[in-house]
CSV table of C-alpha atoms and ligand atoms in Angstrom, one decimal:
chain,number,residue,atom,x,y,z
A,430,MET,CA,173.4,133.1,122.6
A,431,MET,CA,172.7,133.7,119.0
A,432,GLN,CA,174.7,131.8,116.4
A,433,GLY,CA,178.0,133.3,115.4
A,434,GLY,CA,177.8,135.7,118.3
A,435,ALA,CA,175.1,137.8,116.5
A,436,GLN,CA,172.9,139.8,118.9
A,437,SER,CA,169.3,138.9,119.4
A,438,PRO,CA,166.7,141.6,118.7
A,439,LEU,CA,166.3,142.1,122.4
A,440,GLN,CA,170.0,142.7,122.9
A,441,GLN,CA,170.0,145.1,119.9
A,442,LEU,CA,167.0,147.0,121.3
A,443,THR,CA,168.7,147.2,124.7
A,444,ALA,CA,171.9,148.5,123.1
A,445,LEU,CA,169.9,151.2,121.5
A,446,LEU,CA,167.8,152.3,124.5
A,447,GLY,CA,169.9,151.2,127.5
A,448,PRO,CA,168.8,148.6,130.1
A,449,ASP,CA,166.1,150.9,131.6
A,450,GLY,CA,164.7,151.5,128.1
A,451,ILE,CA,163.6,147.8,127.5
A,452,LEU,CA,161.4,146.0,130.0
A,453,THR,CA,160.8,142.3,130.0
A,454,ASP,CA,159.7,141.6,133.6
A,455,ALA,CA,156.4,140.0,134.1
A,456,SER,CA,154.6,142.9,135.7
A,457,ALA,CA,155.6,145.3,132.9
A,458,LEU,CA,154.5,142.9,130.3
A,459,GLU,CA,151.2,142.1,132.0
A,460,ALA,CA,150.3,145.8,132.0
A,461,VAL,CA,150.7,146.1,128.3
A,462,ASN,CA,149.5,142.7,127.2
A,463,VAL,CA,145.8,143.2,128.0
A,464,ASP,CA,143.4,145.9,126.9
A,465,GLN,CA,141.3,147.9,129.3
A,466,LEU,CA,138.1,145.9,128.6
A,467,ARG,CA,140.1,142.7,129.0
A,468,ALA,CA,138.8,141.5,125.7
A,469,TYR,CA,142.3,141.0,124.1
A,470,HIS,CA,145.2,139.2,125.7
A,471,GLY,CA,148.5,139.3,123.9
A,472,ARG,CA,152.1,138.4,124.7
A,473,ALA,CA,154.7,141.1,123.9
A,474,LEU,CA,158.4,140.4,123.3
A,475,CYS,CA,159.2,143.5,125.4
A,476,VAL,CA,158.2,147.0,126.2
A,477,ALA,CA,160.4,149.7,124.6
A,478,LEU,CA,160.5,153.0,126.4
A,479,PRO,CA,162.1,155.6,124.2
A,480,ARG,CA,163.0,159.0,125.8
A,481,ASN,CA,162.7,161.1,122.7
A,482,THR,CA,161.8,161.3,119.0
A,483,GLU,CA,165.4,160.2,118.1
A,484,ASP,CA,165.0,157.1,120.2
A,485,VAL,CA,161.7,156.3,118.5
A,486,SER,CA,163.4,156.8,115.1
A,487,ARG,CA,166.3,154.4,116.0
A,488,VAL,CA,163.9,151.8,117.3
A,489,LEU,CA,161.7,151.9,114.2
A,490,ARG,CA,164.8,151.8,111.9
A,491,LEU,CA,166.1,148.7,113.7
A,492,CYS,CA,162.7,147.0,113.8
A,493,ASN,CA,162.1,147.7,110.1
A,494,ALA,CA,165.4,146.2,109.2
A,495,LEU,CA,164.8,143.1,111.4
A,496,ARG,CA,161.1,142.9,110.4
A,497,ILE,CA,160.0,143.1,114.0
A,498,PRO,CA,156.4,144.3,114.5
A,499,VAL,CA,155.9,147.4,116.7
A,500,VAL,CA,152.7,148.1,118.6
A,501,PRO,CA,152.5,151.7,119.8
A,502,GLN,CA,150.7,152.1,123.1
A,503,GLY,CA,149.6,155.2,125.0
A,504,GLY,CA,147.5,155.1,128.1
A,505,ASN,CA,146.0,151.8,127.1
A,506,THR,CA,142.4,153.0,127.6
A,507,GLY,CA,141.0,152.2,124.1
A,508,TYR,CA,138.0,150.1,123.5
A,509,CYS,CA,138.9,148.2,120.3
A,510,GLY,CA,142.2,146.4,121.1
A,511,ALA,CA,144.2,148.7,118.9
A,512,ALA,CA,147.2,148.9,121.3
A,513,THR,CA,147.3,145.2,122.4
A,514,PRO,CA,150.1,143.0,120.9
A,515,ASP,CA,149.2,139.6,119.4
A,516,ALA,CA,150.0,136.3,121.2
A,517,SER,CA,153.1,135.5,119.1
A,518,GLY,CA,155.7,136.9,121.7
A,519,THR,CA,157.5,138.6,118.8
A,520,GLN,CA,155.9,142.1,118.9
A,521,VAL,CA,157.5,145.1,120.6
A,522,VAL,CA,155.1,147.4,122.5
A,523,LEU,CA,156.4,150.9,122.0
A,524,SER,CA,155.3,152.9,125.0
A,525,LEU,CA,155.5,156.7,124.5
A,526,ARG,CA,155.1,157.5,128.2
A,527,ARG,CA,158.6,159.0,128.6
A,528,LEU,CA,157.9,161.5,125.8
A,529,ASN,CA,155.8,163.6,128.1
A,530,ALA,CA,157.1,167.2,127.8
A,531,ILE,CA,154.9,170.2,127.1
A,532,ARG,CA,157.4,171.6,124.6
A,533,SER,CA,155.9,175.1,124.3
A,534,ILE,CA,152.8,177.1,124.8
A,535,ASP,CA,152.0,180.2,122.7
A,536,PRO,CA,149.0,182.0,124.3
A,537,ALA,CA,149.0,184.7,121.6
A,538,ASN,CA,148.7,182.2,118.8
A,539,TYR,CA,146.3,180.0,120.9
A,540,SER,CA,148.5,176.9,120.4
A,541,MET,CA,150.8,174.5,122.2
A,542,VAL,CA,153.3,171.8,121.3
A,543,VAL,CA,153.1,168.6,123.3
A,544,GLU,CA,154.7,165.2,123.2
A,545,ALA,CA,152.7,162.1,122.6
A,546,GLY,CA,153.1,160.6,126.0
A,547,CYS,CA,151.5,163.6,127.8
A,548,ILE,CA,148.4,162.6,129.8
A,549,LEU,CA,145.4,164.5,128.5
A,550,ALA,CA,144.5,166.0,131.9
A,551,ASP,CA,148.1,167.4,132.1
A,552,VAL,CA,147.6,169.0,128.7
A,553,GLN,CA,144.4,170.6,129.8
A,554,ARG,CA,146.1,171.8,133.0
A,555,ALA,CA,149.0,173.3,131.1
A,556,ALA,CA,146.7,175.2,128.8
A,557,ALA,CA,144.7,176.5,131.8
A,558,ALA,CA,147.8,177.7,133.5
A,559,ALA,CA,148.4,179.9,130.4
A,560,GLU,CA,144.8,181.1,130.7
A,561,ARG,CA,143.8,179.1,127.6
A,562,PHE,CA,141.6,176.1,127.0
A,563,PHE,CA,142.3,172.7,125.5
A,564,PRO,CA,138.8,171.3,124.9
A,565,LEU,CA,139.2,167.6,124.4
A,566,SER,CA,137.5,166.0,127.4
A,567,LEU,CA,136.6,162.4,128.0
A,568,GLY,CA,136.1,159.9,130.9
A,569,ALA,CA,139.7,158.5,130.6
A,570,GLU,CA,141.4,162.0,130.6
A,571,GLY,CA,143.3,161.2,133.8
A,572,SER,CA,145.2,158.3,132.2
A,573,CYS,CA,144.8,158.5,128.4
A,574,GLN,CA,147.7,160.0,126.4
A,575,ILE,CA,147.6,162.6,123.7
A,576,GLY,CA,149.3,160.3,121.2
A,577,GLY,CA,146.5,157.8,121.7
A,578,ASN,CA,143.9,160.6,121.4
A,579,LEU,CA,145.5,161.6,118.1
A,580,SER,CA,145.8,158.0,116.8
A,581,THR,CA,142.2,157.3,117.5
A,582,ASN,CA,140.9,160.7,116.6
A,583,ALA,CA,139.3,160.9,120.0
A,584,GLY,CA,136.0,162.7,120.6
A,585,GLY,CA,134.3,163.1,124.0
A,586,VAL,CA,131.9,165.6,125.4
A,587,ASN,CA,133.0,168.9,123.8
A,588,VAL,CA,133.0,167.9,120.1
A,589,LEU,CA,129.8,169.7,119.4
A,590,ARG,CA,131.4,173.0,119.9
A,591,TYR,CA,135.2,172.4,119.3
A,592,GLY,CA,135.5,169.3,117.1
A,593,MET,CA,137.3,166.0,117.4
A,594,MET,CA,141.1,165.6,117.6
A,595,ARG,CA,141.5,166.1,113.9
A,596,GLU,CA,140.0,169.6,114.2
A,597,LEU,CA,142.1,170.4,117.2
A,598,THR,CA,145.5,169.6,115.5
A,599,LEU,CA,147.6,172.1,113.7
A,600,GLY,CA,150.7,170.0,113.1
A,601,LEU,CA,152.4,166.7,113.9
A,602,GLU,CA,155.7,165.1,114.3
A,603,VAL,CA,155.6,161.5,113.1
A,604,VAL,CA,158.2,158.8,112.9
A,605,LEU,CA,157.7,156.7,109.7
A,606,ALA,CA,158.3,152.9,109.5
A,607,ASP,CA,161.8,153.3,108.2
A,608,GLY,CA,162.8,155.7,111.0
A,609,ARG,CA,162.6,159.0,109.1
A,610,VAL,CA,161.0,161.8,111.0
A,611,LEU,CA,158.3,163.7,109.3
A,612,SER,CA,158.4,167.0,111.2
A,613,SER,CA,155.5,169.4,110.6
A,614,LEU,CA,154.9,171.0,114.0
A,615,THR,CA,153.5,174.0,112.4
A,616,ALA,CA,151.3,176.4,114.4
A,617,LEU,CA,149.7,177.9,111.3
A,618,ARG,CA,145.9,178.1,110.7
A,619,LYS,CA,146.4,178.5,107.0
A,620,ASP,CA,148.9,176.3,105.2
A,621,ASN,CA,148.1,175.0,101.7
A,622,THR,CA,151.5,173.7,100.8
A,623,GLY,CA,150.4,170.4,99.2
A,624,TYR,CA,148.7,167.4,100.7
A,625,ASP,CA,147.6,167.5,104.3
A,626,LEU,CA,149.7,164.6,105.5
A,627,ARG,CA,148.9,165.0,109.2
A,628,GLN,CA,145.3,163.8,108.6
A,629,LEU,CA,146.7,160.5,107.4
A,630,PHE,CA,148.2,159.7,110.7
A,631,ILE,CA,145.4,161.0,112.9
A,632,GLY,CA,142.9,158.1,113.4
A,633,ALA,CA,145.3,155.6,111.8
A,634,GLU,CA,145.8,153.8,115.2
A,635,GLY,CA,149.6,153.6,114.7
A,636,THR,CA,149.4,151.6,111.4
A,637,LEU,CA,151.0,154.3,109.2
A,638,GLY,CA,153.5,155.9,111.5
A,639,VAL,CA,154.2,156.7,115.2
A,640,ILE,CA,153.1,160.2,116.3
A,641,THR,CA,155.7,161.6,118.7
A,642,ALA,CA,154.4,165.2,119.2
A,643,ALA,CA,151.6,167.5,118.1
A,644,SER,CA,150.9,171.2,117.7
A,645,LEU,CA,147.4,171.7,119.2
A,646,LYS,CA,144.8,174.5,119.0
A,647,LEU,CA,143.8,176.4,122.1
A,648,PHE,CA,140.8,178.5,122.8
A,649,PRO,CA,139.8,181.3,125.3
A,650,ALA,CA,139.2,179.7,128.7
A,651,PRO,CA,135.6,179.3,129.6
A,652,ARG,CA,134.8,181.7,132.5
A,653,ALA,CA,131.0,181.2,132.8
A,654,SER,CA,128.9,178.1,132.5
A,655,ALA,CA,125.4,176.9,132.9
A,656,THR,CA,124.5,173.3,133.3
A,657,ALA,CA,121.1,171.7,133.2
A,658,PHE,CA,119.7,168.2,133.8
A,659,VAL,CA,116.6,167.9,131.7
A,660,ALA,CA,113.8,165.4,131.3
A,661,VAL,CA,112.7,164.9,127.7
A,662,PRO,CA,110.0,162.6,126.3
A,663,GLY,CA,112.3,161.0,123.8
A,664,PRO,CA,115.3,161.3,121.4
A,665,ASP,CA,113.1,163.2,118.9
A,666,GLN,CA,112.5,166.0,121.4
A,667,ALA,CA,116.1,165.9,122.5
A,668,VAL,CA,117.2,166.6,118.9
A,669,GLN,CA,114.7,169.4,118.6
A,670,LEU,CA,115.8,170.8,122.0
A,671,LEU,CA,119.4,170.9,120.8
A,672,SER,CA,118.4,172.9,117.8
A,673,HIS,CA,116.4,175.3,119.9
A,674,LEU,CA,119.2,175.7,122.5
A,675,ARG,CA,121.8,176.4,119.8
A,676,GLU,CA,119.7,179.2,118.3
A,677,ALA,CA,118.5,180.6,121.6
A,678,SER,CA,121.9,180.7,123.2
A,679,GLY,CA,123.8,182.2,120.3
A,680,ASP,CA,125.5,178.8,119.7
A,681,GLN,CA,127.0,178.6,123.2
A,682,VAL,CA,126.1,174.9,123.7
A,683,SER,CA,129.3,173.0,124.4
A,684,SER,CA,127.9,169.7,125.5
A,685,PHE,CA,124.6,167.9,124.9
A,686,GLU,CA,124.5,164.3,126.2
A,687,LEU,CA,121.5,162.0,126.0
A,688,ILE,CA,120.9,159.7,129.0
A,689,PRO,CA,118.2,157.0,129.3
A,690,ALA,CA,116.5,156.3,132.6
A,691,VAL,CA,118.0,152.8,132.7
A,692,ALA,CA,121.5,154.3,132.7
A,693,LEU,CA,120.7,156.4,135.8
A,694,GLU,CA,119.3,153.3,137.5
A,695,LEU,CA,122.6,151.5,136.8
A,696,VAL,CA,124.7,154.4,138.1
A,697,ALA,CA,122.5,154.6,141.3
A,698,ARG,CA,122.8,150.9,141.8
A,699,HIS,CA,126.6,150.7,141.4
A,700,ILE,CA,128.1,154.1,142.4
A,701,SER,CA,127.6,155.0,146.0
A,702,GLY,CA,126.0,158.4,146.6
A,703,ALA,CA,125.1,159.0,142.9
A,704,ARG,CA,121.5,160.1,142.6
A,705,SER,CA,119.5,161.6,139.7
A,706,PRO,CA,118.6,165.3,140.4
A,707,LEU,CA,115.2,164.6,138.7
A,708,ALA,CA,112.4,162.1,139.5
A,709,PRO,CA,113.0,158.9,137.6
A,710,GLN,CA,109.6,158.9,135.8
A,711,SER,CA,110.9,160.3,132.5
A,712,PRO,CA,112.3,157.7,130.0
A,713,TRP,CA,115.0,160.0,128.8
A,714,PHE,CA,117.2,162.9,130.1
A,715,VAL,CA,119.6,165.3,128.6
A,716,LEU,CA,122.7,166.8,130.3
A,717,CYS,CA,123.5,170.1,128.6
A,718,GLU,CA,126.0,172.8,129.2
A,719,LEU,CA,126.5,176.4,127.9
A,720,THR,CA,129.9,178.0,128.3
A,721,SER,CA,131.4,181.4,127.5
A,722,PRO,CA,134.8,183.0,127.9
A,723,ARG,CA,133.0,186.1,129.4
A,724,ALA,CA,132.7,185.9,133.1
A,725,ASP,CA,129.7,188.4,133.1
A,726,GLU,CA,127.6,186.4,130.6
A,727,PRO,CA,124.2,185.6,132.2
A,728,LEU,CA,124.2,182.0,131.0
A,729,ASN,CA,122.0,180.6,133.8
A,730,GLU,CA,119.2,183.1,132.9
A,731,ARG,CA,119.6,182.3,129.2
A,732,LEU,CA,119.4,178.6,129.7
A,733,GLU,CA,116.4,178.9,132.1
A,734,GLU,CA,114.5,181.1,129.6
A,735,SER,CA,115.3,178.7,126.7
A,736,LEU,CA,114.2,175.7,128.7
A,737,ALA,CA,111.0,177.5,129.6
A,738,THR,CA,110.2,178.0,125.9
A,739,ALA,CA,111.1,174.4,125.2
A,740,PHE,CA,108.7,173.3,128.0
A,741,GLU,CA,105.9,175.3,126.4
A,742,ARG,CA,106.6,173.5,123.1
A,743,GLY,CA,106.5,170.1,124.7
A,744,LEU,CA,110.2,169.3,124.2
A,745,VAL,CA,111.0,169.3,127.9
A,746,SER,CA,108.9,167.8,130.8
A,747,ASP,CA,111.2,168.9,133.7
A,748,ALA,CA,114.6,170.5,134.2
A,749,VAL,CA,117.0,171.5,137.0
A,750,LEU,CA,119.9,173.8,136.8
A,751,ALA,CA,123.1,173.3,138.7
A,752,GLN,CA,123.3,176.0,141.4
A,753,ASN,CA,127.0,175.8,142.0
A,754,GLU,CA,130.1,174.0,140.9
A,755,ARG,CA,129.5,171.0,143.2
A,756,GLU,CA,126.0,170.4,141.6
A,757,ARG,CA,127.5,170.7,138.2
A,758,ARG,CA,130.1,168.1,139.0
A,759,ASP,CA,127.4,165.8,140.5
A,760,PHE,CA,125.5,166.0,137.2
A,761,TRP,CA,128.6,165.2,135.2
A,762,HIS,CA,129.5,162.4,137.7
A,763,LEU,CA,126.2,160.6,136.7
A,764,ARG,CA,127.0,160.9,133.1
A,765,GLU,CA,130.7,159.9,133.3
A,766,ASN,CA,129.9,156.8,135.5
A,767,ILE,CA,127.6,155.2,132.9
A,768,PRO,CA,130.3,153.1,131.2
A,769,HIS,CA,131.7,152.1,134.6
A,770,SER,CA,128.3,151.1,135.9
A,771,GLN,CA,127.7,149.1,132.8
A,772,ARG,CA,130.9,147.2,133.5
A,773,LEU,CA,129.9,146.6,137.1
A,774,GLU,CA,126.5,145.4,136.1
A,775,GLY,CA,128.1,142.6,134.1
A,776,MET,CA,128.8,141.6,130.5
A,777,SER,CA,128.0,144.2,127.9
A,778,LEU,CA,128.1,144.8,124.1
A,779,LYS,CA,129.2,148.1,122.8
A,780,HIS,CA,128.1,149.8,119.5
A,781,ASP,CA,129.7,153.2,119.0
A,782,VAL,CA,127.6,154.5,116.2
A,783,SER,CA,126.9,157.9,114.6
A,784,ILE,CA,123.8,158.9,112.6
A,785,PRO,CA,122.9,162.2,110.8
A,786,ILE,CA,121.2,163.9,113.6
A,787,ASP,CA,117.8,164.3,111.9
A,788,ARG,CA,117.6,160.5,111.4
A,789,LEU,CA,118.8,159.6,114.9
A,790,PRO,CA,115.4,159.3,116.5
A,791,ARG,CA,114.2,157.0,113.8
A,792,PHE,CA,117.3,154.9,114.2
A,793,VAL,CA,116.8,154.6,117.9
A,794,GLN,CA,113.2,153.6,117.4
A,795,ARG,CA,114.0,151.0,114.7
A,796,ALA,CA,117.0,149.5,116.5
A,797,SER,CA,115.1,149.4,119.8
A,798,ALA,CA,112.1,147.6,118.2
A,799,TRP,CA,114.5,145.1,116.6
A,800,LEU,CA,116.1,144.4,120.0
A,801,GLU,CA,112.8,144.0,121.6
A,802,THR,CA,111.7,141.2,119.3
A,803,HIS,CA,115.0,139.5,118.7
A,804,VAL,CA,117.1,139.8,121.8
A,805,ALA,CA,115.9,138.4,125.1
A,806,GLU,CA,119.4,138.0,126.5
A,807,GLY,CA,120.2,141.8,127.0
A,808,PHE,CA,118.7,145.1,127.7
A,809,LEU,CA,119.5,148.4,125.9
A,810,VAL,CA,121.6,151.2,127.5
A,811,CYS,CA,121.6,153.8,124.8
A,812,TYR,CA,123.4,157.1,125.7
A,813,GLY,CA,125.9,159.5,124.3
A,814,HIS,CA,127.0,162.6,122.5
A,815,VAL,CA,123.7,163.2,120.8
A,816,GLY,CA,124.9,166.7,119.8
A,817,ASP,CA,127.4,165.0,117.5
A,818,GLY,CA,124.9,162.3,116.3
A,819,ASN,CA,127.0,159.8,118.3
A,820,LEU,CA,125.2,157.2,120.3
A,821,HIS,CA,126.7,154.4,122.5
A,822,PHE,CA,124.1,151.9,121.6
A,823,ASN,CA,125.2,149.4,124.2
A,824,LEU,CA,123.5,146.3,125.7
A,825,ASN,CA,123.9,144.7,129.1
A,826,GLU,CA,123.3,141.1,129.8
A,827,ARG,CA,119.9,140.6,131.5
A,828,ARG,CA,120.1,139.1,135.1
A,829,GLY,CA,119.2,135.5,135.3
A,830,MET,CA,120.4,134.6,131.8
A,831,PRO,CA,122.8,131.7,131.5
A,832,ALA,CA,126.4,132.9,131.6
A,833,GLY,CA,127.6,133.8,128.1
A,834,ALA,CA,124.1,134.0,126.6
A,835,LEU,CA,124.5,137.6,125.4
A,836,ALA,CA,128.1,137.2,124.3
A,837,ALA,CA,127.1,134.3,122.1
A,838,ARG,CA,124.8,136.7,120.2
A,839,ARG,CA,127.5,139.3,119.7
A,840,ALA,CA,128.1,138.9,116.0
A,841,ASP,CA,124.4,138.7,114.9
A,842,ILE,CA,123.3,141.6,117.1
A,843,ARG,CA,126.2,143.7,115.9
A,844,ARG,CA,125.5,143.1,112.3
A,845,ALA,CA,121.7,143.8,112.7
A,846,ILE,CA,122.5,147.1,114.5
A,847,HIS,CA,125.1,148.1,112.0
A,848,ASP,CA,122.9,147.3,109.1
A,849,LEU,CA,120.3,149.7,110.5
A,850,VAL,CA,123.1,152.3,111.0
A,851,ARG,CA,124.0,152.0,107.4
A,852,ASP,CA,120.4,152.3,106.3
A,853,GLU,CA,120.2,155.6,108.1
A,854,GLY,CA,123.4,156.9,106.5
A,855,GLY,CA,125.5,156.5,109.7
A,856,SER,CA,128.8,155.0,110.7
A,857,PHE,CA,129.6,151.9,112.8
A,858,SER,CA,132.6,153.6,114.4
A,859,ALA,CA,132.0,157.1,115.6
A,860,GLU,CA,134.8,157.8,118.1
A,861,HIS,CA,136.3,154.5,119.3
A,862,GLY,CA,138.1,153.4,116.2
A,863,ILE,CA,138.6,150.1,114.5
A,864,GLY,CA,141.5,148.3,116.3
A,865,GLN,CA,141.1,144.6,116.2
A,866,SER,CA,137.4,144.5,117.1
A,867,LYS,CA,135.9,146.1,114.0
A,868,ILE,CA,138.2,145.0,111.2
A,869,ALA,CA,135.4,142.7,109.8
A,870,GLU,CA,132.9,145.6,110.0
A,871,LEU,CA,135.3,147.9,108.0
A,872,GLN,CA,135.7,145.1,105.4
A,873,HIS,CA,132.0,144.7,105.2
A,874,TYR,CA,130.7,148.3,105.2
A,875,ALA,CA,133.5,150.3,103.6
A,876,ASP,CA,133.3,151.5,100.1
A,877,PRO,CA,135.6,149.1,98.1
A,878,VAL,CA,137.5,152.0,96.5
A,879,GLU,CA,138.0,153.6,99.8
A,880,LEU,CA,139.3,150.3,101.3
A,881,SER,CA,141.6,149.8,98.4
A,882,VAL,CA,143.1,153.3,98.7
A,883,MET,CA,143.6,152.5,102.5
A,884,HIS,CA,145.6,149.3,101.6
A,885,THR,CA,147.7,151.2,99.0
A,886,LEU,CA,148.6,153.8,101.6
A,887,LYS,CA,149.5,151.1,104.2
A,888,ARG,CA,151.7,149.3,101.6
A,889,MET,CA,153.4,152.6,100.6
A,890,LEU,CA,154.1,153.9,104.2
A,891,ASP,CA,154.8,150.6,105.8
A,892,PRO,CA,156.1,148.2,103.0
A,893,ASN,CA,157.4,145.6,105.5
A,894,GLY,CA,154.1,145.6,107.6
A,895,ILE,CA,155.9,146.3,110.9
A,896,LEU,CA,153.5,149.0,112.2
A,897,ASN,CA,150.8,147.6,114.4
A,898,PRO,CA,150.0,144.7,112.1
A,899,GLY,CA,146.5,143.1,112.4
A,900,LYS,CA,144.9,146.5,113.3
A,901,VAL,CA,142.5,148.5,111.2
A,902,LEU,CA,143.1,146.7,108.0
A,903,ASN,CA,143.0,143.0,107.3
A,904,VAL,CA,146.8,142.6,106.8
A,905,ALA,CA,149.0,140.6,109.1
B,1408,MLT,C1,131.5,157.4,126.8
B,1408,MLT,O1,131.1,158.4,126.1
B,1408,MLT,O2,131.2,157.4,128.0
B,1408,MLT,C2,132.2,156.3,126.2
B,1408,MLT,O3,132.8,156.7,125.0
B,1408,MLT,C3,131.3,155.2,125.9
B,1408,MLT,C4,131.5,153.8,126.3
B,1408,MLT,O4,132.2,153.4,127.2
B,1408,MLT,O5,130.9,152.9,125.6
B,1409,ZN,ZN1,131.7,158.5,124.1
């Protein structure tokens, strides 16, 4: 019992949300205390489960008054520890999962309003049921939540054609640190009424406010697609092939993924039944897809012709087109299982980088050469959304190495790779965010003026530092 009969923070939170709105049992805490890569292990005070925006507002008002840190958490599928509480036992994990309503769909305006706790796949399905398309697509779509997608400015495999979460968002509803609700769920494409505040909260990883709902852009549903698995001599030819396909198809390329032979070997080793549709001799492959909202569009023919021209130019050495939906899914199955296979193979280091696309082949060549001479402990598995200049320049521990050998090199390998990324005009965080894992990188590589403006914004919007402290910026 607190002195003088005063209620503890837990009792006050329970009074706000009701007994089913605050969880303190071991299994509930276990689920939120660890990130999906099991790299961060925290200890939350409790899990708060608001039912609506008003509940979120009341929780934040209380936590702000009591100076209790709040860690917003969506599907907990992030890679940078942004949604994991610290080990103090004082932080409240704010789960948005009960805010999971599709508030409205407006097919004529090509927009929909959804709450933060909606699972991405449910948002896609709701759009499809209205004969519209919500294009954000990524491996975790069956469990990640739209609030997390917004807070990390998620990317995925359709960015080339449709953009990242920033480009897909028309308006936001956000609860500020003091509990005020900034409600701007506009469905407008044109709105120049002052500063564009929504962009402050997208990609802020819950450090500036808690996103509770969003107005999202929709598109005509794709009704025709053509998918090819293509062998290419190297990243240089892959980049040229992309340019060629964009022109030849009338810009209908929606995905363009680079896959090295070693990634296919890992998938074949760890995922039963997964086999490359092409002979494994080629060092590199591309998985590309054209889509169109017109069912009668002859995309297969167009893709076949374009690949034939690319073959004559030496950009392609072999290619196979998916003949039906099952083959298409098999091709994507190979790509989507690369991260999972990397995990099954053993310890790995992730580098989520982006490079201006014309400099990407040189980066791959320079960074691979550096690894070859300096890193015996691991091997490179470099794949990703090459159409967006985004590579997952990951390493896996080599078999037979003493346990922990690659992990011990984490910091120096990361710095060397990120230095090369900077030299080529790129970014050390393309689509996975900063969280806890890349704070030092942001400190090191960000422009000092940019960093100082970020700190100013943080102080202004969260003067008591209760919103996801210890994430993105170096402030506790
Ligand atoms: C992917 O594109 O598969 C993920 O973003 C990459 C990763 O897990 O490193
Ligand atoms: Zn990715």
